[in-house]
Short mmCIF file of C-alpha atoms in Angstrom, two decimals:
data_model
loop_
_atom_site.label_atom_id
_atom_site.label_comp_id
_atom_site.label_asym_id
_atom_site.label_seq_id
_atom_site.Cartn_x
_atom_site.Cartn_y
_atom_site.Cartn_z
CA MET A 170 -0.05 -0.01 -0.08
CA SER A 171 1.50 3.27 -0.97
CA SER A 172 1.36 6.28 1.62
CA SER A 173 -1.48 8.12 -0.03
CA TYR A 174 -3.66 5.23 0.23
CA THR A 175 -2.75 4.91 3.75
CA ALA A 176 -3.82 8.40 4.48
CA VAL A 177 -7.07 8.08 2.66
CA TYR A 178 -7.77 4.78 4.25
CA LEU A 179 -7.47 6.62 7.73
CA ILE A 180 -9.12 9.25 6.91
CA THR A 181 -12.26 7.55 5.62
CA ASN A 182 -11.94 5.26 8.58
CA VAL A 183 -12.90 8.03 10.76
CA PHE A 184 -15.48 8.85 8.76
CA ALA A 185 -16.55 5.33 8.85
CA VAL A 186 -16.37 5.46 12.64
CA TYR A 187 -18.82 7.97 13.07
CA THR A 188 -20.96 6.18 10.59
CA LEU A 189 -20.83 3.23 12.59
CA PHE A 190 -21.52 5.43 15.80
CA ARG A 191 -24.57 6.62 14.24
CA TYR A 192 -25.42 3.28 13.22
CA MET A 193 -25.31 2.24 17.08
CA SER A 194 -27.60 5.46 17.74
CA ILE A 195 -30.08 4.03 15.57
CA PHE A 196 -30.46 0.66 18.15
CA PHE A 197 -29.85 2.11 21.17
CA ASP A 198 -30.58 4.82 23.58
CA ARG A 199 -28.10 7.49 24.33
CA LYS A 200 -29.60 9.39 27.16
CA ASP A 201 -27.66 7.70 29.99
CA VAL A 202 -24.73 7.29 28.00
CA ASP A 203 -21.09 8.24 29.62
CA LYS A 204 -19.96 10.45 26.62
CA LYS A 205 -16.22 10.49 27.59
CA GLN A 206 -16.27 6.22 27.92
CA GLU A 207 -18.21 6.26 24.64
CA PHE A 208 -15.80 8.46 22.52
CA LEU A 209 -12.78 6.86 24.16
CA SER A 210 -14.32 3.19 23.02
CA TYR A 211 -14.83 4.46 19.51
CA SER A 212 -11.52 5.88 19.20
CA LEU A 213 -10.00 2.35 20.44
CA TYR A 214 -12.12 0.69 17.70
CA PHE A 215 -10.49 3.31 15.00
CA PHE A 216 -7.08 2.36 16.26
CA ILE A 217 -7.49 -1.42 16.68
CA ILE A 218 -9.26 -1.57 13.20
CA SER A 219 -6.73 0.33 11.32
CA LEU A 220 -3.62 -1.33 12.95
CA LEU A 221 -5.14 -4.76 11.99
CA TYR A 222 -6.20 -3.83 8.25
CA LEU A 223 -2.65 -1.93 7.27
CA SER A 224 -0.47 -4.50 9.26
CA LEU A 225 -2.15 -7.79 8.42
CA ASP A 226 -4.63 -7.04 5.32
CA ASN A 227 -6.38 -10.40 6.05
CA PRO A 228 -10.03 -10.50 5.43
CA ALA A 229 -10.86 -13.26 8.06
CA VAL A 230 -8.95 -11.26 10.77
CA ASN A 231 -10.79 -8.11 9.63
CA ILE A 232 -14.33 -9.85 9.76
CA ILE A 233 -13.56 -11.46 13.34
CA SER A 234 -12.18 -8.05 14.75
CA ASN A 235 -14.88 -5.85 13.51
CA LEU A 236 -17.53 -8.30 14.77
CA ILE A 237 -15.81 -8.46 18.36
CA MET A 238 -15.49 -4.67 18.49
CA PHE A 239 -18.98 -3.93 17.62
CA PHE A 240 -20.35 -6.14 20.19
CA ILE A 241 -17.84 -4.57 22.51
CA LEU A 242 -19.33 -1.09 21.65
CA THR A 243 -22.58 -1.94 22.43
CA TYR A 244 -21.63 -1.93 26.35
CA ASN A 245 -21.64 1.80 25.84
CA TYR A 246 -25.42 1.53 26.12
CA GLN A 247 -28.09 -0.09 28.40
CA SER A 248 -29.40 -2.98 26.85
CA THR A 249 -30.28 -6.93 26.48
CA THR A 250 -27.46 -9.36 24.92
CA ARG A 251 -30.38 -10.14 22.63
CA ASN A 252 -30.51 -6.73 21.35
CA ARG A 253 -26.83 -6.44 21.48
CA LEU A 254 -26.65 -9.26 19.18
CA ILE A 255 -29.33 -8.14 16.71
CA ALA A 256 -27.54 -4.71 16.55
CA VAL A 257 -24.03 -6.11 15.68
CA VAL A 258 -25.24 -8.50 12.92
CA SER A 259 -27.74 -5.95 11.35
CA THR A 260 -25.20 -3.32 11.81
CA TYR A 261 -22.23 -5.58 10.09
CA MET A 262 -24.81 -7.35 7.46
CA ILE A 263 -25.73 -3.59 6.04
CA LEU A 264 -22.09 -2.54 6.02
CA MET A 265 -20.87 -5.78 4.22
CA THR A 266 -23.69 -5.87 1.96
CA ILE A 267 -23.19 -2.26 0.72
CA GLU A 268 -19.55 -3.05 0.48
CA VAL A 269 -20.03 -6.29 -1.80
CA ILE A 270 -22.63 -4.33 -4.05
CA MET A 271 -20.35 -1.56 -4.67
CA MET A 272 -17.43 -3.77 -5.36
CA LEU A 273 -19.40 -5.54 -7.83
CA ILE A 274 -20.72 -2.38 -9.63
CA LEU A 275 -17.25 -0.86 -9.90
CA GLN A 276 -15.65 -4.21 -10.96
CA TYR A 277 -18.72 -4.11 -13.93
CA TYR A 278 -17.11 -0.77 -15.04
CA GLY A 279 -13.45 -1.95 -14.79
CA ILE A 280 -12.47 -0.91 -11.73
CA THR A 281 -10.98 -3.34 -9.70
CA VAL A 282 -10.90 -2.51 -5.88
CA ASN A 283 -8.80 -5.73 -4.58
CA SER A 284 -5.59 -4.80 -6.72
CA SER A 285 -2.89 -3.66 -4.37
CA ASP A 286 -1.21 -2.12 -7.37
CA ASN A 287 -3.62 0.40 -7.98
CA ASP A 288 -3.93 3.40 -5.55
CA VAL A 289 -6.68 5.18 -7.80
CA ALA A 290 -9.12 1.98 -8.01
CA LEU A 291 -8.31 1.32 -4.44
CA ILE A 292 -9.15 4.57 -3.14
CA ILE A 293 -12.33 4.88 -5.28
CA GLY A 294 -13.29 1.77 -3.97
CA ILE A 295 -12.89 2.86 -0.36
CA VAL A 296 -14.34 6.46 -0.53
CA SER A 297 -17.33 4.88 -2.53
CA ILE A 298 -18.20 2.35 0.03
CA LYS A 299 -17.93 4.66 2.84
CA VAL A 300 -20.01 7.33 1.57
CA ILE A 301 -22.96 4.83 0.74
CA SER A 302 -22.61 3.58 4.12
CA TYR A 303 -23.37 6.88 5.18
CA ILE A 304 -26.19 7.69 2.97
CA PHE A 305 -27.88 4.28 4.00
CA MET A 306 -27.51 5.18 7.64
CA LEU A 307 -28.86 8.82 7.07
CA PHE A 308 -32.03 6.98 5.28
CA ILE A 309 -32.61 4.79 8.28
CA SER A 310 -31.89 7.64 11.18
CA ASN A 311 -35.13 9.57 9.22
CA PHE A 312 -37.37 6.49 9.07
CA LYS A 313 -36.36 6.01 13.24
CA MET A 314 -37.42 9.88 13.47
CA LEU A 315 -40.56 9.21 11.53
CA ARG A 316 -41.46 6.12 13.76
CA ASN A 317 -40.91 8.38 16.84
CA ASP A 318 -43.35 11.16 15.49
CA ILE A 319 -41.18 13.69 14.28
CA ARG A 320 -41.72 15.25 10.90
CA VAL A 321 -38.82 14.89 8.31
CA SER A 322 -39.02 17.54 5.59
CA THR A 323 -38.76 16.68 1.69
CA ILE A 324 -35.59 19.02 1.44
CA HIS A 325 -34.19 16.91 4.46
CA TRP A 326 -35.21 13.64 2.44
CA LEU A 327 -33.20 15.22 -0.53
CA SER A 328 -30.59 16.65 1.02
CA ILE A 329 -29.20 13.21 2.55
CA PHE A 330 -28.89 11.96 -0.69
CA ILE A 331 -27.57 14.86 -2.96
CA ILE A 332 -25.16 16.22 -0.55
CA PRO A 333 -23.36 12.49 0.15
CA VAL A 334 -23.75 11.61 -3.35
CA GLY A 335 -22.64 14.97 -4.71
CA THR A 336 -19.40 14.77 -2.26
CA LEU A 337 -18.88 11.52 -3.91
CA ILE A 338 -19.02 12.58 -7.49
CA ILE A 339 -16.56 15.37 -6.50
CA VAL A 340 -14.12 12.96 -5.05
CA LEU A 341 -14.30 10.60 -7.77
CA ILE A 342 -13.84 13.68 -10.38
CA MET A 343 -10.56 14.80 -8.74
CA ILE A 344 -9.42 11.19 -8.12
CA SER A 345 -9.92 10.09 -11.78
CA HIS A 346 -8.45 13.33 -13.09
CA ASP A 347 -4.42 13.34 -12.76
CA TYR A 348 -4.30 12.10 -9.27
CA ALA A 349 -0.79 11.55 -9.29
CA SER A 350 -0.13 15.33 -9.46
CA TYR A 351 -2.45 16.41 -6.89
CA VAL A 352 -2.48 14.00 -4.27
CA THR A 353 -1.87 16.32 -1.36
CA GLU A 354 -4.66 18.52 -2.37
CA THR A 355 -7.12 15.83 -3.24
CA ILE A 356 -6.77 14.29 0.36
CA ILE A 357 -7.16 17.85 1.76
CA CYS A 358 -10.32 18.03 -0.22
CA ILE A 359 -11.54 14.48 0.84
CA VAL A 360 -11.19 15.60 4.57
CA ILE A 361 -13.01 18.78 4.12
CA LEU A 362 -15.82 17.45 2.25
CA LEU A 363 -16.24 14.65 4.60
CA ILE A 364 -16.23 17.10 7.50
CA ILE A 365 -18.78 19.23 5.90
CA ASN A 366 -21.19 16.30 5.72
CA VAL A 367 -20.74 15.53 9.32
CA PHE A 368 -21.20 18.88 10.24
CA VAL A 369 -24.51 19.35 8.01
CA PHE A 370 -26.45 16.57 9.46
CA TYR A 371 -25.07 16.81 12.99
CA PHE A 372 -26.57 20.33 13.28
CA TYR A 373 -29.48 19.22 11.74
CA ASP A 374 -30.17 16.28 14.28
CA GLU A 375 -29.56 19.09 16.78
CA LEU A 376 -31.81 21.29 15.62
CA MET A 377 -34.52 18.53 15.18
CA LYS A 378 -34.43 17.63 18.97
CA PHE A 379 -35.97 21.51 19.69
CA TYR A 380 -38.88 20.53 17.50
#
């Protein structure tokens, strides 16, 4: 793996950890959560998963370590073992399904994301998977709000699709056009765009708490 791919992986993995946190928030109530402990546990998850992936890059190890860490993360929240298992399996199956579908789509268009010799393909693959996982999480979050009798505007339904997809398109265009000459600039742009995505929907969710 090149240093540029490693940098993009770590950046998108931070984004993936936030997405995972949001998935967990769908399954569990966070009212009585120790926020400091929660933050530290997700940070530990990021470091462990990143280290295992970058040092071993073994699919079996990645799957097992993710499932174990997912289950450990559920102990941030008050729940039963049955609900913890349902949350872990459901979240992992959603993320795995999205990853497989995206890999098949990219391969259909001639982009082989499992080739360690092609940085551009690897980066396109990892960014696409993380952003689509984020979009799916936003849709599920909206349905949870509807179930809790919280009105979700048409603009918000459109925004959870348009903003992340727009981000993905911009990133793909930057990567596809002379990526080798603008590695640093592209990575900085990826960071900024992902941060914008997080803050836009974070502030919207915070505003919704007052309605």
